[in-house]
mmCIF file of C-alpha atoms in Angstrom:
data_model
loop_
_atom_site.group_PDB
_atom_site.id
_atom_site.type_symbol
_atom_site.label_atom_id
_atom_site.label_comp_id
_atom_site.label_asym_id
_atom_site.label_seq_id
_atom_site.Cartn_x
_atom_site.Cartn_y
_atom_site.Cartn_z
ATOM 1 C CA MET A 1 -8.659 35.174 17.895
ATOM 2 C CA PRO A 2 -12.186 34.399 16.654
ATOM 3 C CA THR A 3 -14.328 32.019 18.684
ATOM 4 C CA THR A 4 -16.787 31.079 15.934
ATOM 5 C CA TYR A 5 -15.910 29.056 12.824
ATOM 6 C CA ASP A 6 -17.596 27.090 10.089
ATOM 7 C CA ILE A 7 -15.857 23.922 11.197
ATOM 8 C CA ILE A 8 -13.412 22.786 13.879
ATOM 9 C CA VAL A 9 -10.970 19.944 13.186
ATOM 10 C CA ILE A 10 -9.686 18.222 16.327
ATOM 11 C CA GLY A 11 -6.297 16.592 15.873
ATOM 12 C CA ALA A 12 -3.570 17.758 13.467
ATOM 13 C CA GLY A 13 -1.998 14.435 12.569
ATOM 14 C CA GLY A 14 -1.925 13.283 8.971
ATOM 15 C CA VAL A 15 -5.683 12.895 8.438
ATOM 16 C CA GLY A 16 -6.619 15.968 10.491
ATOM 17 C CA ALA A 17 -4.105 18.186 8.693
ATOM 18 C CA ALA A 18 -5.310 16.891 5.321
ATOM 19 C CA THR A 19 -8.946 17.513 6.294
ATOM 20 C CA ALA A 20 -8.181 21.083 7.378
ATOM 21 C CA TYR A 21 -6.275 21.658 4.140
ATOM 22 C CA HIS A 22 -9.177 20.536 1.953
ATOM 23 C CA LEU A 23 -11.764 22.443 3.998
ATOM 24 C CA ALA A 24 -9.761 25.671 3.953
ATOM 25 C CA LYS A 25 -9.114 25.320 0.242
ATOM 26 C CA ASP A 26 -12.882 24.874 -0.211
ATOM 27 C CA GLY A 27 -13.376 28.282 1.415
ATOM 28 C CA ARG A 28 -14.544 27.149 4.851
ATOM 29 C CA ARG A 29 -13.519 29.031 8.011
ATOM 30 C CA VAL A 30 -11.491 26.345 9.780
ATOM 31 C CA LEU A 31 -9.989 26.020 13.243
ATOM 32 C CA LEU A 32 -7.444 23.196 13.521
ATOM 33 C CA LEU A 33 -6.729 22.170 17.128
ATOM 34 C CA GLU A 34 -3.728 20.071 18.198
ATOM 35 C CA GLN A 35 -3.112 19.070 21.811
ATOM 36 C CA PHE A 36 0.666 18.861 21.270
ATOM 37 C CA ARG A 37 2.724 20.427 18.480
ATOM 38 C CA VAL A 38 2.374 19.459 14.829
ATOM 39 C CA GLY A 39 4.766 16.583 14.216
ATOM 40 C CA HIS A 40 4.737 15.291 17.794
ATOM 41 C CA LYS A 41 5.772 11.710 18.531
ATOM 42 C CA GLN A 42 2.958 10.754 20.923
ATOM 43 C CA GLY A 43 0.793 9.076 18.274
ATOM 44 C CA THR A 44 1.586 7.125 15.105
ATOM 45 C CA ALA A 45 2.445 9.172 11.996
ATOM 46 C CA TRP A 46 5.887 10.615 12.549
ATOM 47 C CA GLY A 47 9.422 10.101 11.273
ATOM 48 C CA GLN A 48 10.564 10.044 7.685
ATOM 49 C CA PRO A 49 9.600 6.787 5.989
ATOM 50 C CA HIS A 50 6.052 5.582 5.789
ATOM 51 C CA HIS A 51 4.685 2.698 3.802
ATOM 52 C CA PRO A 52 4.378 3.042 0.031
ATOM 53 C CA LEU A 53 1.264 4.398 -1.585
ATOM 54 C CA GLN A 54 -0.512 1.347 -2.894
ATOM 55 C CA PRO A 55 -4.021 0.016 -2.275
ATOM 56 C CA CYS A 56 -4.458 -2.237 0.744
ATOM 57 C CA ARG A 57 -7.555 -4.335 1.358
ATOM 58 C CA ALA A 58 -10.801 -2.664 0.243
ATOM 59 C CA ARG A 59 -9.960 0.897 1.174
ATOM 60 C CA VAL A 60 -10.124 3.855 -1.142
ATOM 61 C CA ARG A 61 -7.323 3.970 -3.664
ATOM 62 C CA VAL A 62 -4.747 6.746 -3.575
ATOM 63 C CA ALA A 63 -4.628 8.590 -6.874
ATOM 64 C CA GLY A 64 -0.897 8.330 -7.442
ATOM 65 C CA ALA A 65 2.279 10.152 -6.585
ATOM 66 C CA GLY A 66 1.056 13.496 -7.939
ATOM 67 C CA ARG A 67 -1.226 13.967 -4.930
ATOM 68 C CA VAL A 68 1.647 13.226 -2.593
ATOM 69 C CA ARG A 69 3.905 15.757 -4.286
ATOM 70 C CA ALA A 70 1.130 18.327 -4.001
ATOM 71 C CA CYS A 71 1.267 17.871 -0.219
ATOM 72 C CA GLY A 72 4.990 18.510 -0.146
ATOM 73 C CA ALA A 73 5.996 14.967 0.747
ATOM 74 C CA ARG A 74 9.255 13.413 -0.330
ATOM 75 C CA TRP A 75 8.499 10.657 -2.778
ATOM 76 C CA LYS A 76 10.806 7.753 -3.636
ATOM 77 C CA PRO A 77 9.152 6.072 -6.648
ATOM 78 C CA LYS A 78 11.850 3.408 -7.048
ATOM 79 C CA ALA A 79 11.287 1.824 -3.655
ATOM 80 C CA ALA A 80 9.292 -1.272 -4.598
ATOM 81 C CA ARG A 81 7.489 -3.484 -2.103
ATOM 82 C CA ILE A 82 7.384 -7.183 -1.337
ATOM 83 C CA TRP A 83 4.901 -9.094 0.797
ATOM 84 C CA CYS A 84 5.749 -12.537 2.125
ATOM 85 C CA TRP A 85 4.336 -15.059 4.562
ATOM 86 C CA LYS A 86 4.611 -18.611 5.841
ATOM 87 C CA PRO A 87 2.558 -21.262 3.984
ATOM 88 C CA ALA A 88 0.501 -21.916 7.124
ATOM 89 C CA ALA A 89 -0.642 -18.285 7.062
ATOM 90 C CA SER A 90 -1.622 -18.324 3.406
ATOM 91 C CA THR A 91 -5.396 -17.853 3.844
ATOM 92 C CA SER A 92 -5.245 -14.781 6.078
ATOM 93 C CA ALA A 93 -2.317 -13.266 4.192
ATOM 94 C CA ARG A 94 -4.067 -13.582 0.843
ATOM 95 C CA ARG A 95 -7.181 -11.952 2.306
ATOM 96 C CA ILE A 96 -5.075 -8.933 3.246
ATOM 97 C CA CYS A 97 -3.109 -8.766 0.001
ATOM 98 C CA GLN A 98 -5.660 -9.724 -2.677
ATOM 99 C CA PRO A 99 -7.083 -6.179 -3.144
ATOM 100 C CA CYS A 100 -3.556 -4.916 -3.788
ATOM 101 C CA LYS A 101 -3.303 -7.465 -6.560
ATOM 102 C CA ASP A 102 -6.761 -6.651 -7.920
ATOM 103 C CA ALA A 103 -6.095 -2.886 -7.971
ATOM 104 C CA SER A 104 -2.672 -3.050 -9.606
ATOM 105 C CA THR A 105 -2.550 -2.190 -13.286
ATOM 106 C CA ARG A 106 0.727 -4.079 -13.524
ATOM 107 C CA TRP A 107 0.823 -7.377 -11.705
ATOM 108 C CA PRO A 108 4.181 -9.134 -12.171
ATOM 109 C CA ASN A 109 3.408 -12.240 -10.127
ATOM 110 C CA TRP A 110 6.307 -14.140 -8.738
ATOM 111 C CA ALA A 111 4.587 -17.237 -10.027
ATOM 112 C CA THR A 112 1.342 -18.047 -11.768
ATOM 113 C CA PRO A 113 -1.610 -17.458 -9.398
ATOM 114 C CA PRO A 114 -2.760 -18.863 -7.107
ATOM 115 C CA LYS A 115 0.581 -20.383 -6.136
ATOM 116 C CA TYR A 116 2.164 -17.067 -5.045
ATOM 117 C CA SER A 117 5.632 -18.656 -4.916
ATOM 118 C CA ILE A 118 8.491 -16.155 -4.597
ATOM 119 C CA ARG A 119 11.534 -18.372 -4.435
ATOM 120 C CA ARG A 120 12.737 -17.332 -7.909
ATOM 121 C CA ARG A 121 12.807 -13.678 -6.820
ATOM 122 C CA TRP A 122 15.273 -14.107 -3.978
ATOM 123 C CA ARG A 123 18.130 -14.067 -6.488
ATOM 124 C CA ARG A 124 17.120 -10.522 -7.399
ATOM 125 C CA PHE A 125 16.922 -9.393 -3.760
ATOM 126 C CA PRO A 126 19.902 -10.878 -1.894
ATOM 127 C CA GLN A 127 19.022 -8.727 1.145
ATOM 128 C CA PHE A 128 16.498 -11.333 2.255
ATOM 129 C CA HIS A 129 16.906 -14.870 3.508
ATOM 130 C CA PHE A 130 13.453 -16.430 3.779
ATOM 131 C CA PRO A 131 12.673 -20.152 3.606
ATOM 132 C CA ALA A 132 12.110 -21.403 0.082
ATOM 133 C CA ASP A 133 8.510 -22.415 0.797
ATOM 134 C CA TRP A 134 7.430 -18.909 1.917
ATOM 135 C CA LEU A 135 4.843 -17.292 -0.343
ATOM 136 C CA GLY A 136 4.219 -13.723 -1.450
ATOM 137 C CA PHE A 137 4.233 -11.207 -4.258
ATOM 138 C CA TYR A 138 6.112 -8.193 -5.550
ATOM 139 C CA GLN A 139 4.898 -4.653 -6.322
ATOM 140 C CA PRO A 140 7.303 -2.515 -8.347
ATOM 141 C CA ASN A 141 5.275 0.725 -8.311
ATOM 142 C CA ALA A 142 5.437 1.726 -4.654
ATOM 143 C CA GLY A 143 7.399 4.400 -2.816
ATOM 144 C CA ILE A 144 8.217 6.047 0.503
ATOM 145 C CA VAL A 145 6.703 9.182 2.041
ATOM 146 C CA ASN A 146 8.484 11.456 4.507
ATOM 147 C CA ALA A 147 5.760 11.514 7.162
ATOM 148 C CA ASP A 148 7.080 14.465 9.166
ATOM 149 C CA LEU A 149 7.347 16.625 6.070
ATOM 150 C CA ALA A 150 3.951 15.512 4.748
ATOM 151 C CA VAL A 151 2.073 16.353 7.963
ATOM 152 C CA ALA A 152 3.886 19.670 8.470
ATOM 153 C CA THR A 153 3.253 20.681 4.865
ATOM 154 C CA MET A 154 -0.454 19.803 4.941
ATOM 155 C CA ALA A 155 -0.889 21.826 8.138
ATOM 156 C CA ALA A 156 1.059 24.738 6.638
ATOM 157 C CA GLN A 157 -1.016 24.584 3.452
ATOM 158 C CA ALA A 158 -4.203 24.635 5.526
ATOM 159 C CA VAL A 159 -2.983 27.822 7.216
ATOM 160 C CA ARG A 160 -1.942 29.260 3.853
ATOM 161 C CA HIS A 161 -5.526 28.810 2.650
ATOM 162 C CA GLY A 162 -6.949 30.571 5.704
ATOM 163 C CA ALA A 163 -7.247 27.963 8.455
ATOM 164 C CA VAL A 164 -6.330 28.915 12.024
ATOM 165 C CA LEU A 165 -3.965 26.428 13.675
ATOM 166 C CA GLN A 166 -3.828 26.388 17.481
ATOM 167 C CA GLU A 167 -1.350 23.980 19.053
ATOM 168 C CA GLU A 168 -0.951 22.888 22.681
ATOM 169 C CA SER A 169 -4.733 22.874 22.989
ATOM 170 C CA HIS A 170 -6.302 20.021 24.942
ATOM 171 C CA VAL A 171 -9.946 19.552 23.940
ATOM 172 C CA ARG A 172 -11.964 18.738 27.052
ATOM 173 C CA ARG A 173 -15.396 18.477 25.484
ATOM 174 C CA VAL A 174 -17.147 18.333 22.141
ATOM 175 C CA ALA A 175 -20.922 18.558 22.319
ATOM 176 C CA PRO A 176 -23.818 19.205 19.958
ATOM 177 C CA ASP A 177 -25.266 22.682 20.373
ATOM 178 C CA GLY A 178 -28.527 22.809 18.442
ATOM 179 C CA ASP A 179 -27.522 22.287 14.821
ATOM 180 C CA GLY A 180 -23.938 23.232 15.622
ATOM 181 C CA VAL A 181 -21.215 22.218 18.075
ATOM 182 C CA VAL A 182 -19.473 23.672 21.085
ATOM 183 C CA VAL A 183 -15.841 22.792 21.848
ATOM 184 C CA ASP A 184 -14.221 23.477 25.229
ATOM 185 C CA VAL A 185 -10.425 23.747 25.202
ATOM 186 C CA ASP A 186 -7.581 24.169 27.653
ATOM 187 C CA GLY A 187 -5.189 26.030 25.412
ATOM 188 C CA PRO A 188 -2.110 28.205 25.532
ATOM 189 C CA HIS A 189 -4.363 31.127 26.485
ATOM 190 C CA GLY A 190 -6.197 29.226 29.240
ATOM 191 C CA ALA A 191 -9.756 27.940 29.064
ATOM 192 C CA GLN A 192 -11.466 28.676 25.751
ATOM 193 C CA THR A 193 -14.836 27.876 24.208
ATOM 194 C CA PHE A 194 -15.325 27.726 20.465
ATOM 195 C CA HIS A 195 -18.511 27.406 18.442
ATOM 196 C CA ALA A 196 -18.915 26.053 14.931
ATOM 197 C CA ALA A 197 -21.487 24.648 12.583
ATOM 198 C CA GLN A 198 -19.600 21.349 12.480
ATOM 199 C CA ALA A 199 -16.706 19.421 13.977
ATOM 200 C CA VAL A 200 -14.400 16.757 12.556
ATOM 201 C CA ILE A 201 -12.701 14.546 15.132
ATOM 202 C CA THR A 202 -9.417 13.014 13.967
ATOM 203 C CA ALA A 203 -7.790 12.530 17.344
ATOM 204 C CA GLY A 204 -5.791 9.341 16.756
ATOM 205 C CA PRO A 205 -5.199 7.406 20.006
ATOM 206 C CA TRP A 206 -7.452 9.888 21.836
ATOM 207 C CA ALA A 207 -10.451 9.370 19.524
ATOM 208 C CA GLY A 208 -11.960 6.815 21.906
ATOM 209 C CA ARG A 209 -12.365 9.540 24.526
ATOM 210 C CA PHE A 210 -14.704 11.417 22.165
ATOM 211 C CA PHE A 211 -16.494 8.235 21.078
ATOM 212 C CA GLU A 212 -17.330 7.596 24.714
ATOM 213 C CA GLN A 213 -18.179 11.235 25.427
ATOM 214 C CA LEU A 214 -20.604 11.273 22.506
ATOM 215 C CA GLY A 215 -22.186 7.911 23.291
ATOM 216 C CA LEU A 216 -20.677 5.844 20.488
ATOM 217 C CA THR A 217 -18.633 3.241 22.392
ATOM 218 C CA PRO A 218 -21.580 0.830 22.985
ATOM 219 C CA ARG A 219 -22.371 0.963 19.282
ATOM 220 C CA LEU A 220 -18.920 -0.404 18.434
ATOM 221 C CA SER A 221 -19.366 -3.601 20.539
ATOM 222 C CA HIS A 222 -15.738 -3.043 21.588
ATOM 223 C CA PRO A 223 -14.052 0.346 21.936
ATOM 224 C CA LEU A 224 -11.259 1.593 19.742
ATOM 225 C CA LYS A 225 -8.114 -0.260 20.751
ATOM 226 C CA VAL A 226 -4.846 1.592 21.375
ATOM 227 C CA THR A 227 -1.743 -0.611 21.409
ATOM 228 C CA HIS A 228 1.929 -0.077 22.136
ATOM 229 C CA GLN A 229 4.178 -0.223 19.064
ATOM 230 C CA GLN A 230 7.841 0.475 18.465
ATOM 231 C CA VAL A 231 10.306 0.823 15.626
ATOM 232 C CA ILE A 232 13.967 -0.107 15.926
ATOM 233 C CA PHE A 233 16.984 1.113 13.980
ATOM 234 C CA PHE A 234 19.793 -1.212 12.856
ATOM 235 C CA ASP A 235 23.133 -0.491 11.216
ATOM 236 C CA VAL A 236 23.959 -1.897 7.788
ATOM 237 C CA ALA A 237 27.317 -3.638 7.562
ATOM 238 C CA ALA A 238 29.921 -1.839 5.468
ATOM 239 C CA HIS A 239 29.964 -4.503 2.751
ATOM 240 C CA ALA A 240 26.147 -4.380 2.338
ATOM 241 C CA GLN A 241 25.575 -0.619 2.152
ATOM 242 C CA GLU A 242 24.851 -0.489 -1.562
ATOM 243 C CA MET A 243 22.269 -3.273 -1.689
ATOM 244 C CA TRP A 244 20.147 -1.613 1.024
ATOM 245 C CA LEU A 245 19.716 1.654 -0.921
ATOM 246 C CA PRO A 246 16.110 2.501 -1.993
ATOM 247 C CA ASP A 247 16.814 1.831 -5.672
ATOM 248 C CA ARG A 248 18.129 -1.635 -4.828
ATOM 249 C CA CYS A 249 15.987 -2.702 -1.888
ATOM 250 C CA PRO A 250 12.181 -2.795 -1.680
ATOM 251 C CA VAL A 251 10.061 -2.072 1.344
ATOM 252 C CA TYR A 252 9.333 -5.472 2.911
ATOM 253 C CA ILE A 253 6.305 -6.706 4.846
ATOM 254 C CA CYS A 254 6.195 -10.146 6.431
ATOM 255 C CA LEU A 255 2.822 -11.200 7.807
ATOM 256 C CA PRO A 256 0.742 -12.130 9.641
ATOM 257 C CA THR A 257 2.870 -13.803 12.348
ATOM 258 C CA PRO A 258 5.452 -12.617 13.003
ATOM 259 C CA HIS A 259 4.312 -9.373 11.411
ATOM 260 C CA PHE A 260 7.456 -7.351 10.870
ATOM 261 C CA TYR A 261 8.160 -4.755 8.228
ATOM 262 C CA GLY A 262 10.928 -2.395 7.284
ATOM 263 C CA PHE A 263 12.528 0.011 4.864
ATOM 264 C CA PRO A 264 15.739 0.437 2.929
ATOM 265 C CA THR A 265 18.179 3.090 4.131
ATOM 266 C CA PHE A 266 16.308 6.389 3.966
ATOM 267 C CA GLU A 267 16.318 8.391 7.198
ATOM 268 C CA ALA A 268 20.023 8.049 7.915
ATOM 269 C CA PRO A 269 22.914 6.745 5.775
ATOM 270 C CA GLY A 270 23.819 3.183 6.587
ATOM 271 C CA ARG A 271 20.858 2.589 8.886
ATOM 272 C CA ILE A 272 17.460 0.951 8.405
ATOM 273 C CA LYS A 273 14.205 1.126 10.371
ATOM 274 C CA ILE A 274 12.203 -2.008 11.192
ATOM 275 C CA GLY A 275 9.000 -2.542 13.130
ATOM 276 C CA LEU A 276 7.482 -5.625 14.721
ATOM 277 C CA GLU A 277 3.721 -5.207 14.956
ATOM 278 C CA LEU A 278 2.643 -5.952 18.509
ATOM 279 C CA ASP A 279 -0.691 -6.798 20.080
ATOM 280 C CA ASP A 280 -1.711 -6.292 23.684
ATOM 281 C CA ASP A 281 -4.794 -5.726 25.791
ATOM 282 C CA GLY A 282 -4.775 -2.010 25.023
ATOM 283 C CA VAL A 283 -3.186 0.971 26.734
ATOM 284 C CA ASP A 284 -4.248 4.418 27.909
ATOM 285 C CA PRO A 285 -2.654 7.015 25.604
ATOM 286 C CA ASP A 286 -2.475 9.555 28.432
ATOM 287 C CA THR A 287 -0.619 7.359 30.932
ATOM 288 C CA HIS A 288 1.215 4.742 28.866
ATOM 289 C CA PRO A 289 4.996 5.272 29.043
ATOM 290 C CA ARG A 290 6.640 5.648 25.639
ATOM 291 C CA GLU A 291 9.347 3.128 26.512
ATOM 292 C CA LEU A 292 10.717 0.226 24.483
ATOM 293 C CA LEU A 293 9.749 -3.324 25.400
ATOM 294 C CA GLN A 294 13.030 -5.219 25.592
ATOM 295 C CA SER A 295 11.358 -8.565 24.859
ATOM 296 C CA ALA A 296 10.066 -7.187 21.541
ATOM 297 C CA VAL A 297 13.484 -5.682 20.761
ATOM 298 C CA ASP A 298 15.104 -9.069 21.354
ATOM 299 C CA GLU A 299 12.526 -10.824 19.162
ATOM 300 C CA LEU A 300 13.123 -8.366 16.345
ATOM 301 C CA CYS A 301 16.902 -8.757 16.629
ATOM 302 C CA GLY A 302 16.372 -12.498 16.169
ATOM 303 C CA LEU A 303 14.255 -11.945 13.060
ATOM 304 C CA VAL A 304 16.865 -9.585 11.621
ATOM 305 C CA GLU A 305 19.597 -12.136 12.195
ATOM 306 C CA ALA A 306 17.535 -14.905 10.613
ATOM 307 C CA HIS A 307 16.124 -13.101 7.579
ATOM 308 C CA LEU A 308 18.007 -9.900 6.677
ATOM 309 C CA VAL A 309 21.422 -10.153 5.049
ATOM 310 C CA GLY A 310 24.069 -7.563 5.856
ATOM 311 C CA ILE A 311 22.214 -6.034 8.820
ATOM 312 C CA ILE A 312 23.968 -6.060 12.175
ATOM 313 C CA PRO A 313 21.395 -7.677 14.527
ATOM 314 C CA LYS A 314 21.903 -5.240 17.357
ATOM 315 C CA ALA A 315 19.484 -2.407 18.043
ATOM 316 C CA VAL A 316 21.175 0.990 17.925
ATOM 317 C CA ASP A 317 18.099 3.126 18.574
ATOM 318 C CA GLY A 318 14.351 2.833 18.878
ATOM 319 C CA VAL A 319 11.188 4.810 19.464
ATOM 320 C CA ALA A 320 7.836 3.779 20.950
ATOM 321 C CA CYS A 321 4.515 4.926 19.509
ATOM 322 C CA LEU A 322 0.815 4.033 19.606
ATOM 323 C CA TYR A 323 -1.563 2.375 17.151
ATOM 324 C CA THR A 324 -5.321 2.906 17.172
ATOM 325 C CA GLN A 325 -7.603 0.438 15.423
ATOM 326 C CA SER A 326 -11.329 -0.130 15.162
ATOM 327 C CA PRO A 327 -12.856 -3.465 16.231
ATOM 328 C CA ASP A 328 -12.551 -4.840 12.672
ATOM 329 C CA ALA A 329 -9.256 -3.044 11.902
ATOM 330 C CA GLU A 330 -10.905 -0.960 9.141
ATOM 331 C CA PHE A 331 -11.207 2.818 9.038
ATOM 332 C CA ILE A 332 -14.120 4.657 10.639
ATOM 333 C CA ILE A 333 -15.105 7.682 8.536
ATOM 334 C CA ASP A 334 -18.682 8.680 9.222
ATOM 335 C CA HIS A 335 -21.194 11.119 10.676
ATOM 336 C CA HIS A 336 -22.368 10.741 14.232
ATOM 337 C CA PRO A 337 -25.686 8.874 13.770
ATOM 338 C CA GLU A 338 -27.672 11.253 16.012
ATOM 339 C CA HIS A 339 -25.654 14.428 15.454
ATOM 340 C CA PRO A 340 -24.570 14.489 11.791
ATOM 341 C CA GLN A 341 -22.794 17.838 12.253
ATOM 342 C CA ILE A 342 -20.079 15.824 14.039
ATOM 343 C CA VAL A 343 -17.887 13.676 11.784
ATOM 344 C CA PHE A 344 -15.364 11.070 12.894
ATOM 345 C CA GLY A 345 -12.176 9.811 11.285
ATOM 346 C CA ALA A 346 -10.520 7.066 13.342
ATOM 347 C CA GLY A 347 -8.709 3.748 13.256
ATOM 348 C CA PHE A 348 -6.074 4.735 10.688
ATOM 349 C CA SER A 349 -3.013 3.314 12.430
ATOM 350 C CA GLY A 350 -0.684 0.874 10.763
ATOM 351 C CA ARG A 351 -2.070 1.205 7.237
ATOM 352 C CA GLY A 352 -3.717 4.604 7.187
ATOM 353 C CA PHE A 353 -0.977 7.100 6.444
ATOM 354 C CA LYS A 354 -0.909 6.190 2.768
ATOM 355 C CA PHE A 355 -4.538 7.328 2.601
ATOM 356 C CA THR A 356 -4.285 10.622 4.499
ATOM 357 C CA VAL A 357 -4.841 12.945 1.542
ATOM 358 C CA LEU A 358 -7.966 11.204 0.283
ATOM 359 C CA SER A 359 -9.254 10.423 3.773
ATOM 360 C CA GLY A 360 -9.061 14.159 4.436
ATOM 361 C CA ARG A 361 -10.905 14.831 1.192
ATOM 362 C CA LEU A 362 -13.642 12.367 2.159
ATOM 363 C CA LEU A 363 -14.039 13.915 5.625
ATOM 364 C CA ALA A 364 -14.286 17.350 4.015
ATOM 365 C CA ASP A 365 -16.922 16.024 1.615
ATOM 366 C CA LEU A 366 -18.973 14.520 4.451
ATOM 367 C CA SER A 367 -18.738 17.818 6.335
ATOM 368 C CA ALA A 368 -20.104 19.700 3.351
ATOM 369 C CA ALA A 369 -23.402 17.821 3.578
ATOM 370 C CA PRO A 370 -24.183 16.643 7.133
ATOM 371 C CA GLY A 371 -25.894 13.262 7.057
ATOM 372 C CA ALA A 372 -25.303 12.745 3.328
ATOM 373 C CA TYR A 373 -22.864 10.418 1.577
ATOM 374 C CA ALA A 374 -22.513 12.067 -1.811
ATOM 375 C CA SER A 375 -18.717 11.877 -2.038
ATOM 376 C CA PRO A 376 -17.317 9.666 -4.814
ATOM 377 C CA LEU A 377 -14.790 8.483 -2.213
ATOM 378 C CA TRP A 378 -17.439 7.065 0.123
ATOM 379 C CA ARG A 379 -17.446 3.319 0.831
ATOM 380 C CA ASP A 380 -19.920 1.475 3.071
ATOM 381 C CA LEU A 381 -16.852 -0.157 4.579
ATOM 382 C CA PHE A 382 -16.205 3.058 6.555
ATOM 383 C CA ALA A 383 -19.680 3.338 8.112
ATOM 384 C CA LEU A 384 -20.367 3.061 11.823
ATOM 385 C CA ARG A 385 -23.503 1.069 11.067
ATOM 386 C CA ARG A 386 -21.383 -1.946 10.142
ATOM 387 C CA PHE A 387 -21.081 -2.583 13.877
ATOM 388 C CA ASP A 388 -24.809 -2.384 14.621
ATOM 389 C CA SER A 389 -25.524 -6.115 14.348
ATOM 390 C CA ALA A 390 -22.007 -7.395 14.929
ATOM 391 C CA THR A 391 -21.385 -9.733 17.831
ATOM 392 C CA PRO A 392 -18.062 -9.732 19.723
ATOM 393 C CA GLY A 393 -17.168 -13.052 18.120
ATOM 394 C CA HIS A 394 -17.889 -11.712 14.648
ATOM 395 C CA ILE A 395 -15.779 -8.614 15.325
ATOM 396 C CA ALA A 396 -12.874 -10.760 16.518
ATOM 397 C CA GLY A 397 -13.114 -12.827 13.347
ATOM 398 C CA LEU A 398 -12.756 -9.714 11.190
ATOM 399 C CA LYS A 399 -9.413 -8.702 12.622
ATOM 400 C CA MET A 400 -6.274 -8.896 10.503
#
């Protein structure tokens, strides 16, 4: 195989596969490297359902279901979404949700703003049993993406447009080489060295390794944080099967504490998937065991019993995964400040999959003009320089 390319993309998860797709379609000679197999379950974006495509916070807006269909993803337009939270958490919850409200062309509030009351809506959604004083809002124009199919299709489309995909390739080193880059790999054919004009690093939980290797960790005040997460499957009782179908039940997000979220029945008949977002001191993605934490399983079973009607509060299956977030929980999409031929995309976990197609487009745009920010998708929010003057206390205050 060739050893020289226009650009090398490291990491074939959702954002990496989308980046390779856009670059190859633009006519670039692309090498897409993946240390596992496409669709692996060592990172974050896997499985069938992923959160609906709607704006969240100040990130770039997804341009509708048409872009998702173009990537080959399964789209369920009738799966609406509800957000809800305890009154004591109103300030932080509104900060997270307000941009969704601002960006919606249709905003059927559950009460006149700023009250955000949702008690009148519970009659419409008998699946949920939340206290009457909980607040929130409803979004009817959301949906569900089949993550496995989306990632596999974007990678396949990249190859269709001329990209070379090499799986089971552990990248040991990325380094500037004059105006270009050199990438050392332990691959299926042994040790390999590739050269390119540019590199895009979209390595998910392993991105921090390259940040440190390329001297960026001190700039971030705190390194990228990788945390243990898990999703649990529950059976729907026989009498409640119909009301948990996607056309009857919305996706539901309860935040910020406890922050649990879930889907209607989608992956398997009569079964739903729920996650409880966890926080810890950080884990090493290479050594952390992908095992369920029983304490978190028990907590989630309690939340299911308290708040979800018709769901048997006993875990029947579960899978562990990893989240990767930046110090302020926003995306990092930017050039390396000293070596603009190297571009980073990181910190997408938890809320990033809905933005994979356009995040890939933005990374491709940045790669087309090293050091420039001419893309219409660019936002200062993504820049590494936002951490330059940030203190640890300020960073902590920015977290969701």
